[in-house]
CSV table of C-alpha atoms in Angstrom, one decimal:
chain,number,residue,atom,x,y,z
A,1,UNK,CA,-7.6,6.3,32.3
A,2,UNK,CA,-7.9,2.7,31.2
A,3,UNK,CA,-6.0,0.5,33.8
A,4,UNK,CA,-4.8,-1.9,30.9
A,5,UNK,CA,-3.8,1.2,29.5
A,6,UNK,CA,-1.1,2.1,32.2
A,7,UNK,CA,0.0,-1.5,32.6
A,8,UNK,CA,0.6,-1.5,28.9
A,9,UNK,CA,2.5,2.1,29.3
A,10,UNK,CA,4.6,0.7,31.9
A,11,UNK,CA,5.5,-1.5,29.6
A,12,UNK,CA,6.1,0.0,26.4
A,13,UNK,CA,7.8,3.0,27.5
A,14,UNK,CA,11.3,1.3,28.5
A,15,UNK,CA,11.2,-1.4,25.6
A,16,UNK,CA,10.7,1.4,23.3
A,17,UNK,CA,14.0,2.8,24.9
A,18,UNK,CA,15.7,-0.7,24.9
A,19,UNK,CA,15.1,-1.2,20.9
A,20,UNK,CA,16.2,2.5,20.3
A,21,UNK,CA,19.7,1.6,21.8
A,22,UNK,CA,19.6,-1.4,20.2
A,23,UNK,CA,18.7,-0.3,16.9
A,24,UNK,CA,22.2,1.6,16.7
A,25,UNK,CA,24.3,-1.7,17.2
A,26,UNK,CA,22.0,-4.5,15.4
A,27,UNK,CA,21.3,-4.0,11.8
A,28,UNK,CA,17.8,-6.1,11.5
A,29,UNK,CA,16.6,-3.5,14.4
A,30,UNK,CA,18.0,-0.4,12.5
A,31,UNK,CA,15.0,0.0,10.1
A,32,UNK,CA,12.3,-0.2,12.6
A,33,UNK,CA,14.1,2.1,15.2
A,34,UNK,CA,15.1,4.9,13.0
A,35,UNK,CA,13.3,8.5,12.8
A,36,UNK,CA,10.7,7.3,15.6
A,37,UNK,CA,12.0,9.7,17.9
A,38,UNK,CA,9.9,13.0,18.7
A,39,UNK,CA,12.9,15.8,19.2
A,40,UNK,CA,12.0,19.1,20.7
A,41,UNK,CA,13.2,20.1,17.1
A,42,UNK,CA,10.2,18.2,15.5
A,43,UNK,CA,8.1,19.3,17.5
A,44,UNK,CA,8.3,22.8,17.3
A,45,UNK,CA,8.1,23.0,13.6
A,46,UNK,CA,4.8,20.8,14.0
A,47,UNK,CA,3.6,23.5,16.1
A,48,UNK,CA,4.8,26.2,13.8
A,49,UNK,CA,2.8,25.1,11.1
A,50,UNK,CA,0.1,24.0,13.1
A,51,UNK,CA,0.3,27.9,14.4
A,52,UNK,CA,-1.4,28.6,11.0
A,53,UNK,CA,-3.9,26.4,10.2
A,54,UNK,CA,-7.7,26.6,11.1
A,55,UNK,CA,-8.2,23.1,11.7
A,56,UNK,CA,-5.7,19.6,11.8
A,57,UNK,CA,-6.9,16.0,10.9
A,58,UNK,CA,-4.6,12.8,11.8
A,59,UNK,CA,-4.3,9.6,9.5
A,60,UNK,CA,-2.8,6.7,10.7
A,61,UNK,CA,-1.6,4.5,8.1
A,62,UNK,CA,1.0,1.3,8.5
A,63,UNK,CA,3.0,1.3,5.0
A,64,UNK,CA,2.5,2.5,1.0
A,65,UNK,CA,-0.7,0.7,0.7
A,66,UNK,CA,-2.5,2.6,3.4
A,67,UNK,CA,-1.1,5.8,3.1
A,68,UNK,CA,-2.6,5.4,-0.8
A,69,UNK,CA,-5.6,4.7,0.8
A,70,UNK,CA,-5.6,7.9,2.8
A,71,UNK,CA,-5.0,9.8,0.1
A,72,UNK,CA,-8.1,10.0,-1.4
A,73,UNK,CA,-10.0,11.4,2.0
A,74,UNK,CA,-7.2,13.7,3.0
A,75,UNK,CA,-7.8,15.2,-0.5
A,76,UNK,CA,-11.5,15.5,0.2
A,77,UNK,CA,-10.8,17.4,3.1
A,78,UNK,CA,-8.5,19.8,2.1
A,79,UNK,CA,-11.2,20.6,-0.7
A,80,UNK,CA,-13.8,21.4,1.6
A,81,UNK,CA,-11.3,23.3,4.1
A,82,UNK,CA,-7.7,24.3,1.8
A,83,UNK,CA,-6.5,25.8,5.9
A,84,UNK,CA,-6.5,22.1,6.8
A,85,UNK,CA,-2.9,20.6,8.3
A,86,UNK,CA,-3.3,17.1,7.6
A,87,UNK,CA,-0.7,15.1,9.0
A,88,UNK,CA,0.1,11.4,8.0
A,89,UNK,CA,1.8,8.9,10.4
A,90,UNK,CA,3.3,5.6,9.1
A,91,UNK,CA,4.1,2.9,11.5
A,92,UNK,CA,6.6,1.0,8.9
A,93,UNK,CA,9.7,2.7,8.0
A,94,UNK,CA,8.9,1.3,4.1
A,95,UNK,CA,5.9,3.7,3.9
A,96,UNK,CA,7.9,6.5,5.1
A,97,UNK,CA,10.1,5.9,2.6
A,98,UNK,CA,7.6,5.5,-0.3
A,99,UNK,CA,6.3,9.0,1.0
A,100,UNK,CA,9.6,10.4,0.3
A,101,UNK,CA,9.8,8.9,-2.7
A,102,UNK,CA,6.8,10.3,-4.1
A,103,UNK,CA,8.0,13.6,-3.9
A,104,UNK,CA,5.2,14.2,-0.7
A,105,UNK,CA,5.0,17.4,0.2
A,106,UNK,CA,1.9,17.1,3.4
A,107,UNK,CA,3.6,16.5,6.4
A,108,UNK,CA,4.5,12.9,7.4
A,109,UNK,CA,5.9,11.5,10.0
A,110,UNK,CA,7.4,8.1,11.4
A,111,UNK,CA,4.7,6.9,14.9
A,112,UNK,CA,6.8,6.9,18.1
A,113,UNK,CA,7.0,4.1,20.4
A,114,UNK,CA,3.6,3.6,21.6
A,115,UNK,CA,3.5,5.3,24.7
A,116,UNK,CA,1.5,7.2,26.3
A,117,UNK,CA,4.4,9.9,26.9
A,118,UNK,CA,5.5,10.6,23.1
A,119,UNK,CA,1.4,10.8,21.8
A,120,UNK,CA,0.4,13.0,24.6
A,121,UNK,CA,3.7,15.4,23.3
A,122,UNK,CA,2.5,14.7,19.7
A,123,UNK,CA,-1.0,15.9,19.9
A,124,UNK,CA,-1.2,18.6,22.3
A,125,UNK,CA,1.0,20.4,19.5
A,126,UNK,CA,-1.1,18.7,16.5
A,127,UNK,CA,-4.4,19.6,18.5
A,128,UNK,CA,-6.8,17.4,15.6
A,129,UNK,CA,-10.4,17.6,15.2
A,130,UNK,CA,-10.6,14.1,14.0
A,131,UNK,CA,-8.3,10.6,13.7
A,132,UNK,CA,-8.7,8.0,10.9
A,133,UNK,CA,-6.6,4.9,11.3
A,134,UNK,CA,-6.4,3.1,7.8
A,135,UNK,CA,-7.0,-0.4,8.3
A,136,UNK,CA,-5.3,-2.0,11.8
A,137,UNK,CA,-3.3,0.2,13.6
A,138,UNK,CA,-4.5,-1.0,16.6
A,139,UNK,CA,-2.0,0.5,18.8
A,140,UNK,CA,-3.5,1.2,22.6
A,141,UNK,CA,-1.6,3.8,24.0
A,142,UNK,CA,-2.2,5.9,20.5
A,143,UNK,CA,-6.2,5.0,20.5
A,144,UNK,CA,-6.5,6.5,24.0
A,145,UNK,CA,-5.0,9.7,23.2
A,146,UNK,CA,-6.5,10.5,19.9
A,147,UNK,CA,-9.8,9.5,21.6
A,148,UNK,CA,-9.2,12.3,23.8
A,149,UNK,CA,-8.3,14.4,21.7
A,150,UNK,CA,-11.3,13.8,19.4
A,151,UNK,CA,-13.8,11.3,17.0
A,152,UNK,CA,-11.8,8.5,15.9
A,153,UNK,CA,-12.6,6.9,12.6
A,154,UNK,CA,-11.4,3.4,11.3
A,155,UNK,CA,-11.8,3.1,7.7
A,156,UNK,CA,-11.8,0.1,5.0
A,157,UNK,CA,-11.9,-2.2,7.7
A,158,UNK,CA,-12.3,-5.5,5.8
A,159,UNK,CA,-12.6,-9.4,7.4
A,160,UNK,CA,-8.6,-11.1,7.6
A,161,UNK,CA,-8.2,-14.7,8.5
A,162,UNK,CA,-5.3,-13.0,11.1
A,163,UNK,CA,-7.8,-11.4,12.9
A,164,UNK,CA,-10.2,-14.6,13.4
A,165,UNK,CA,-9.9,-16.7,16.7
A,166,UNK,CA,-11.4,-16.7,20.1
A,167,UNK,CA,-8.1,-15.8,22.1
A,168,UNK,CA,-7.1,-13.3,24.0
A,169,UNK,CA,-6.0,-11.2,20.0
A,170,UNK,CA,-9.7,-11.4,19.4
A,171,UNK,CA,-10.6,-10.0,23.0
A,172,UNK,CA,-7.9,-7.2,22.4
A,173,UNK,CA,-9.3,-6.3,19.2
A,174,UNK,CA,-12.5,-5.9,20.4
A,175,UNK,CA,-11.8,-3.8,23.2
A,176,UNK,CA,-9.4,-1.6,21.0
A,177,UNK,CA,-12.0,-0.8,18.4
A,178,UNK,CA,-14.6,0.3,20.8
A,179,UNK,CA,-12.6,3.4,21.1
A,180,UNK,CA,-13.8,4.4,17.5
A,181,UNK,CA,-17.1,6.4,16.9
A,182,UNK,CA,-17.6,5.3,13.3
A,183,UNK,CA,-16.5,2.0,11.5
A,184,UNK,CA,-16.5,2.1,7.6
A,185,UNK,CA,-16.5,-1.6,6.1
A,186,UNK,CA,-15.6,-2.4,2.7
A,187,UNK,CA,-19.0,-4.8,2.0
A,188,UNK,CA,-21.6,-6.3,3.9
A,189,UNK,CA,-19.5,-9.6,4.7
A,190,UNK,CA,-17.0,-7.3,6.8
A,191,UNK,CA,-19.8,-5.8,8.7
A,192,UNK,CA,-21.3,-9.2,9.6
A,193,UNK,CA,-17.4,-10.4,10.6
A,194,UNK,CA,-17.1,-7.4,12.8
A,195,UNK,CA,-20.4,-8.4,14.4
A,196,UNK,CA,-20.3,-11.8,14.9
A,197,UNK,CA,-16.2,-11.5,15.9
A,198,UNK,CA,-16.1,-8.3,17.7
A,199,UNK,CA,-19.5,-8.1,18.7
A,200,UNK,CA,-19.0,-4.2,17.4
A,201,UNK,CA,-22.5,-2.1,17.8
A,202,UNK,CA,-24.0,-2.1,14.2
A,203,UNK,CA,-24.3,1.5,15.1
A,204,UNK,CA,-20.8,2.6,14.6
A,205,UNK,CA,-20.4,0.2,11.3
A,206,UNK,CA,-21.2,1.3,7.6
A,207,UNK,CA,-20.6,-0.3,4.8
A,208,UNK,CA,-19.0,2.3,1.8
A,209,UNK,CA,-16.8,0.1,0.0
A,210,UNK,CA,-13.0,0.6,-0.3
A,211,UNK,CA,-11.6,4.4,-0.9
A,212,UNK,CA,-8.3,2.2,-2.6
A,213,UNK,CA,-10.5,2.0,-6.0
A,214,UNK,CA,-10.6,5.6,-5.7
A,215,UNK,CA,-7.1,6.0,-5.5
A,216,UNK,CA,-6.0,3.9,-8.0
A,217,UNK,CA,-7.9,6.1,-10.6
A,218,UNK,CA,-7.1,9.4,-9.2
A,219,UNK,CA,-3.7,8.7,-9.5
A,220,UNK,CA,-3.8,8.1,-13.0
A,221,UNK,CA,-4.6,11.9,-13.5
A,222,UNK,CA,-2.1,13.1,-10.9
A,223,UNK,CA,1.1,11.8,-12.1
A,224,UNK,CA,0.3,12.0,-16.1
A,225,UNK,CA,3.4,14.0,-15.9
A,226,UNK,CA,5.6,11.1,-14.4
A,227,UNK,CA,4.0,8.5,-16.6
A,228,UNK,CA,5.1,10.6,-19.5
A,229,UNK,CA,8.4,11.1,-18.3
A,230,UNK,CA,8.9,7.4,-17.5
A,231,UNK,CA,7.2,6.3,-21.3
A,232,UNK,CA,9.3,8.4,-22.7
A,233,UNK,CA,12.8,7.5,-20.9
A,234,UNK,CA,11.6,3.9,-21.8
A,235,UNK,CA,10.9,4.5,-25.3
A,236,UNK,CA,14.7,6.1,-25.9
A,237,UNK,CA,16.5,3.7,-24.7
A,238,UNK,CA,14.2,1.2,-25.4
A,239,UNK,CA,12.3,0.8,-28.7
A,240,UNK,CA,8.6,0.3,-28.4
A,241,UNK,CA,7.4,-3.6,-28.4
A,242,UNK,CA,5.0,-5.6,-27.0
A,243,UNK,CA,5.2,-5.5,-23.1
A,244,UNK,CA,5.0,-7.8,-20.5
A,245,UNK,CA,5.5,-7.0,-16.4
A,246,UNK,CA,5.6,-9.0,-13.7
A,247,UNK,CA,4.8,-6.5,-10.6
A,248,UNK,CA,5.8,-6.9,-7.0
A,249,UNK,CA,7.5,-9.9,-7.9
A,250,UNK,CA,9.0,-12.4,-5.6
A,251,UNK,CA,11.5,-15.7,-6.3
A,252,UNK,CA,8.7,-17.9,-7.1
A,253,UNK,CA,6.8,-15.9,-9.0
A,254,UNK,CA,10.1,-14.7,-11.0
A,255,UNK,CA,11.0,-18.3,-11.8
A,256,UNK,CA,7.6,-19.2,-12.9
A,257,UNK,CA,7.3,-16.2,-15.0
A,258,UNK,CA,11.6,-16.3,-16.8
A,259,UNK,CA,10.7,-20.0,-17.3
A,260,UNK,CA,7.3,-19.2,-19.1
A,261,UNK,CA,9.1,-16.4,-21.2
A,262,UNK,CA,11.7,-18.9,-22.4
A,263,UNK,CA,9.2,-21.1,-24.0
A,264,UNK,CA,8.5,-18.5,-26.7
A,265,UNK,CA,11.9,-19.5,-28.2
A,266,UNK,CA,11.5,-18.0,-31.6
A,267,UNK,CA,8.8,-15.4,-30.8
A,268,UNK,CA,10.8,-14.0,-27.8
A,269,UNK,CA,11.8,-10.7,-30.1
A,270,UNK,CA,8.2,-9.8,-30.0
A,271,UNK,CA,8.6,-8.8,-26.4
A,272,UNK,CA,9.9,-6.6,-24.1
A,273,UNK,CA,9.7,-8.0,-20.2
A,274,UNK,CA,10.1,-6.0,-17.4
A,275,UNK,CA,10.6,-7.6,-13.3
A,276,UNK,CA,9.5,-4.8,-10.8
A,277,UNK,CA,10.0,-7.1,-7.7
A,278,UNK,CA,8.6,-6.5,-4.6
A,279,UNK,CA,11.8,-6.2,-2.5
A,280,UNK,CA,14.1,-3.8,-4.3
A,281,UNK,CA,17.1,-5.0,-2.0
A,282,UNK,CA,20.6,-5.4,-3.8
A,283,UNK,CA,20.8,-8.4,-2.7
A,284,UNK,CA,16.9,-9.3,-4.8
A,285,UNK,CA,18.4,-7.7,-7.5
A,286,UNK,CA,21.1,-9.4,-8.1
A,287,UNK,CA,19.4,-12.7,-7.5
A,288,UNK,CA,17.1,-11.7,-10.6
A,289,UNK,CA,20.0,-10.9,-12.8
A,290,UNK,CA,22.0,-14.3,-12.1
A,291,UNK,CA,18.6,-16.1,-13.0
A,292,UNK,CA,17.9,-14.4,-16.0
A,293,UNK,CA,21.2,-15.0,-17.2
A,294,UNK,CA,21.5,-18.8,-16.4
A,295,UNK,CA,18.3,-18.5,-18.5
A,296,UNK,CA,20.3,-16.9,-21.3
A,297,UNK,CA,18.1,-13.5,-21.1
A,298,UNK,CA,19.9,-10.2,-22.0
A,299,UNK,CA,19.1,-8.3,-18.6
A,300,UNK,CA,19.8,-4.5,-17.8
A,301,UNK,CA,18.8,-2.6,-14.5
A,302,UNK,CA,16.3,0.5,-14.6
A,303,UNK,CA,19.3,2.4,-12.5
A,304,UNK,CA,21.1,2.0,-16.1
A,305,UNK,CA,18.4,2.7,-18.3
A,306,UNK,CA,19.8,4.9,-20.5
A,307,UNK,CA,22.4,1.8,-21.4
A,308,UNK,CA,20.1,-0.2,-23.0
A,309,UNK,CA,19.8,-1.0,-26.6
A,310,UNK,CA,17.5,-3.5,-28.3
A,311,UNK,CA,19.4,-6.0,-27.5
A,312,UNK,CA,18.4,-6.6,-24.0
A,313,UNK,CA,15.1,-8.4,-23.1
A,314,UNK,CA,14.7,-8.1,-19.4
A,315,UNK,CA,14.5,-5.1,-17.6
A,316,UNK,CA,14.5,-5.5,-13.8
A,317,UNK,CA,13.8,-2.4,-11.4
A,318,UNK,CA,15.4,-1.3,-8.9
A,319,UNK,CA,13.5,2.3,-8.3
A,320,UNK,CA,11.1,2.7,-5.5
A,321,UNK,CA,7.7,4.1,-6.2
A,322,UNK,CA,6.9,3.8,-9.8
A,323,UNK,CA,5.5,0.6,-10.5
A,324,UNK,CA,1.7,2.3,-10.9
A,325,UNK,CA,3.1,4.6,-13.8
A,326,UNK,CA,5.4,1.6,-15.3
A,327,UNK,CA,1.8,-0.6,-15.6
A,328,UNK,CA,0.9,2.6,-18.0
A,329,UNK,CA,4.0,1.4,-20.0
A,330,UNK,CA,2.9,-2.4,-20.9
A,331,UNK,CA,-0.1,-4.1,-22.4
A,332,UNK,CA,0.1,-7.2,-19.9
A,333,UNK,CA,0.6,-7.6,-16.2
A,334,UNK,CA,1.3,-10.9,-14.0
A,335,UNK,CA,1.0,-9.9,-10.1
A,336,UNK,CA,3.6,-11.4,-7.7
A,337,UNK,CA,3.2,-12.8,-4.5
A,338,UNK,CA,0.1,-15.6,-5.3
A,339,UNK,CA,2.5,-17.9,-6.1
A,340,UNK,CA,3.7,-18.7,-2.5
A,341,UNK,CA,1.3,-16.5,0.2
A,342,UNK,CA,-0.8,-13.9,-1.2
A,343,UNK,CA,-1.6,-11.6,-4.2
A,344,UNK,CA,-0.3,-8.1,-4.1
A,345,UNK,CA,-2.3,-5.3,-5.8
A,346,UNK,CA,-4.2,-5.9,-8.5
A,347,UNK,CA,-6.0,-2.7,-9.0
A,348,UNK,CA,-3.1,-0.6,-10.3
A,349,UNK,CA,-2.7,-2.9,-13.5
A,350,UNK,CA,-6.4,-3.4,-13.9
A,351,UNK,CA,-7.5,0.4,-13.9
A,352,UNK,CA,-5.0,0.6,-16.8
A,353,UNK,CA,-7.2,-2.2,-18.3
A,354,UNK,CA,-4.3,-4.7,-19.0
A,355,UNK,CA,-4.8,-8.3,-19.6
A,356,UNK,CA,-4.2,-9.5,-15.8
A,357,UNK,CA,-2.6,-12.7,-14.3
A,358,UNK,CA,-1.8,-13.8,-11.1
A,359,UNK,CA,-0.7,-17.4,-8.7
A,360,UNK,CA,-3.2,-19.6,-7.5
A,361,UNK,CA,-3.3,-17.8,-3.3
A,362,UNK,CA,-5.7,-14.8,-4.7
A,363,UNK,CA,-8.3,-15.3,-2.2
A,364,UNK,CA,-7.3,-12.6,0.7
A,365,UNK,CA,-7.9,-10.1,-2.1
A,366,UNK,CA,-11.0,-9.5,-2.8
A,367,UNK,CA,-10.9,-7.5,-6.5
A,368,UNK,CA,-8.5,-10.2,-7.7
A,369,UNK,CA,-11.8,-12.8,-6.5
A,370,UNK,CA,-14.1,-10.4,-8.5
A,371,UNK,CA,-11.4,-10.3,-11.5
A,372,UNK,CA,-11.5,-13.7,-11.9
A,373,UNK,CA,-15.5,-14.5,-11.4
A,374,UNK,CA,-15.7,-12.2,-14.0
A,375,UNK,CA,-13.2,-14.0,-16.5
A,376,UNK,CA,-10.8,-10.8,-16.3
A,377,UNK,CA,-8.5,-12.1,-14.6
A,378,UNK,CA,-5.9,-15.7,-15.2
A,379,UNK,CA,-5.0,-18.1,-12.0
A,380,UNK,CA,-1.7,-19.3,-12.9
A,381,UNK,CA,0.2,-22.4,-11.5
A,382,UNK,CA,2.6,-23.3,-13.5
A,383,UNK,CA,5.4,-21.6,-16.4
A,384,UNK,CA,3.0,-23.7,-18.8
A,385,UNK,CA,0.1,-22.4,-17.9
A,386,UNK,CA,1.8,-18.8,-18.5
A,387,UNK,CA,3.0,-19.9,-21.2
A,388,UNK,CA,-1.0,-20.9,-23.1
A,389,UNK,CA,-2.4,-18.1,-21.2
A,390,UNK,CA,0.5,-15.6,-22.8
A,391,UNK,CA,0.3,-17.0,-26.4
A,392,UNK,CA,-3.5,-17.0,-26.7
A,393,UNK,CA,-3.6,-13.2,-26.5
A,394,UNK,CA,-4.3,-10.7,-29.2
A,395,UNK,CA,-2.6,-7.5,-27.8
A,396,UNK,CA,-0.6,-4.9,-29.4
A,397,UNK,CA,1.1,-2.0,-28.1
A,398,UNK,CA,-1.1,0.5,-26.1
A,399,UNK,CA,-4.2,-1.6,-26.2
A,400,UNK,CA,-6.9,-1.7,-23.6
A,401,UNK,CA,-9.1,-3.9,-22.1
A,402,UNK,CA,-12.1,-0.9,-21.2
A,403,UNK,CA,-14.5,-3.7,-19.5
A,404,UNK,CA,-11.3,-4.2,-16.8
A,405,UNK,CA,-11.6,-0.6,-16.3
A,406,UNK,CA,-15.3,0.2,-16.3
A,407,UNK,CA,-15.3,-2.6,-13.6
A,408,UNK,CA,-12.8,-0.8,-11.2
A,409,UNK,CA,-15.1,2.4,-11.9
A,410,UNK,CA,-18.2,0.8,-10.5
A,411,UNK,CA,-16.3,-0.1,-7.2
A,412,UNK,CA,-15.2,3.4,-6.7
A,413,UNK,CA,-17.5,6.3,-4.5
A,414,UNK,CA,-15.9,5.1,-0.9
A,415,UNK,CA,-14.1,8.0,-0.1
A,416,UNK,CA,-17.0,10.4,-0.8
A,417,UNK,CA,-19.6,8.2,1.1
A,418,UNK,CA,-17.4,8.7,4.3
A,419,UNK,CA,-17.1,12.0,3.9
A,420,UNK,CA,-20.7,12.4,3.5
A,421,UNK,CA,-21.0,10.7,6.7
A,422,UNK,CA,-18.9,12.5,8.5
A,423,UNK,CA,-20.5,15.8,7.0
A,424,UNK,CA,-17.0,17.0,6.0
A,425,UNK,CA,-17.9,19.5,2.9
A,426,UNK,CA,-21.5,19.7,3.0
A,427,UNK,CA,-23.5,22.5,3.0
């Protein structure tokens, strides 16, 4: 064992206990302590089901975005082996959540407190062939005992200005991912990052692209059923205009979109709008109502859908988990979070081949860059600059922009180049 390892143990294993107890007095600890805890319970119906299966196969994933990103390879391998017990971990309470409320039904569970104690209990019942962390779950108590248990697989590793630096982070990093046996970059860039920053072995790196892309569209033809369902509940209640969303939206981004919206004046009846904000918090919520109205914008809540009537012209949501299907709703999309740190995802409203809009702090993402080399996708900065970009368009309800989707087509084939690689399905 790994000496750092122990020291680290040592010191993990009471603070886990520390922010456990405190979890149950402070509220801003509450979220992050909740289900980590491994009870016997747990356990044993991990093993039962384990019991039954021929093989097992761990994927580590922080929130929603990487467990969407998993998705695509743990349905790869339960094609090539349907007695497969795949078994997802989130670190962040939010993705365990969004799990839920997808309606799930592999088995997930919240990570424990990394220590060396609770993994050793968690995988001498899960017993996996294989580990794929999604992104950076760097965690070193966790990395030593999957390695032990088995190959350990990073995928869609991309380059991050948070992981650049010469301190002792960039050491850490680079000792921690010398426990995996295969590294799968996104594009040749990442590999030459992981190189020249890790100093990572170019034989453990290969460059697939991103298995998100392949998510995005696969999803499309797995929930038809809940975009119908959600089209329709929208079309009831809500008569059938031209539509405009603003996805994971924050305060700036809401203000700069309301304030766009308002200049329309006269032509505002030709729209429906609809704010899917990236914190669905009551207290978000009802920040987006009062600013609506001081606007003088009709506003009504998805949670009362079935209350609306043409008369309202906002429609803010407060549901978890359905802004992919609502982007199958509208014909154009602003994404939040550009206007003040960085865009959110892109690829769910451009796979649906709307007309696409985001702030000027794009850069991190790298299919909002290729959006906008491409002229497929707007930089905003300002309500005005909405405002020209939103009246110059020729859309009408249900239309499609098919060179925005034939260009998230060509990214896709990650998730089957990995499994390739890992010879999982061949014969």
């Amino acid at each position: 064992m790994n000496p750092f390892i122990l020291l680290y143990a040592l010191f993990m294993s009471p603070l886990g206990l520390i922010v456990t107890v405190l979890g149950k007095f402070v509220p801003s600890l509450r979220e992050q302590a909740s289900h980590r805890y491994l009870s016997g319970k747990k356990l044993r119906n991990l093993e039962r089901i384990r019991s039954v299966k021929s093989d097992c196969q761990v994927f580590f994933a922080s929130s929603a975005g990487e467990y969407e990103q998993a998705r695509p390879l743990i349905r790869r391998a339960l094609q090539a082996n349907p007695r497969l017990f795949p078994v997802i971990i989130f670190f962040s309470e939010s993705g365990f959540r969004f799990a839920k409320a997808q309606g799930e039904t592999l088995t997930y569970i919240k990570a424990p407190w990394d220590d060396l104690f609770h993994w050793y209990r968690l995988f001498k019942v899960l017993k996996p062939s294989k580990t794929f962390v999604v992104r950076y779950e760097l965690w070193p108590a966790f990395l030593s005992v999957a390695k032990s248990w088995g190959p350990l697989y990073l995928v869609n590793g991309v380059a991050s200005p948070s992981l650049e630096g010469k301190g002792i982070g960039s050491w850490l990093r680079s000792k921690l991912l010398r426990y995996f046996d295969q590294i799968f970059l996104v594009s040749e860039s990442d590999q030459q990052f992981f190189e020249n920053q890790f100093k990572s072995s170019s034989d453990i790196l290969s460059v697939v692209g991103d298995s998100k892309y392949d998510r995005v569209r696969e999803r499309i033809s797995e929930r038809q059923g809940q975009l119908q369902e959600l089209s329709g509940k929208l079309s009831k209640s809500w008569p059938r205009k031209k539509r405009f969303i603003i996805g994971s939206a924050w305060h700036e981004d809401v203000k700069v979109f309301i304030d766009g919206f308002k200049l329309w004046a006269e032509r505002m009846d030709e729209w429906q709008v609809i704010i899917a904000p990236h914190d669905i918090s009551l207290e978000m919520v009802q920040w987006i109502v009062g600013y609506c109205q001081e606007q003088g914008l009709s506003v009504c809540t998805y949670s009362n859908l079935d209350s609306l009537g043409e008369q309202h012209q906002v429609l803010i949501v407060d549901a978890l988990g359905i802004l992919p299907e609502l982007y199958g709703c509208v014909d154009v999309a602003m994404v939040g979070g550009a206007m003040h740190h960085r865009v959110h995802n892109v690829l769910e409203p451009a796979v649906r081949g709307l007309s696409l809009s985001f702030g000027p702090r794009y850069h991190t993402s790298k299919e909002a860059v290729l959006l906008v080399d491409k002229g497929l996708g707007q930089v905003l900065h300002s309500p005005e600059e909405l405002f020209t970009w939103w009246s110059s368009l020729s859309v009408e309800p249900g239309s499609k922009n098919p060179t925005i989707m034939a260009q998230v087509k060509e990214l896709c084939g990650a998730s089957d180049a990995i499994m390739q690689k890992l010879e999982i399905g061949q014969n």
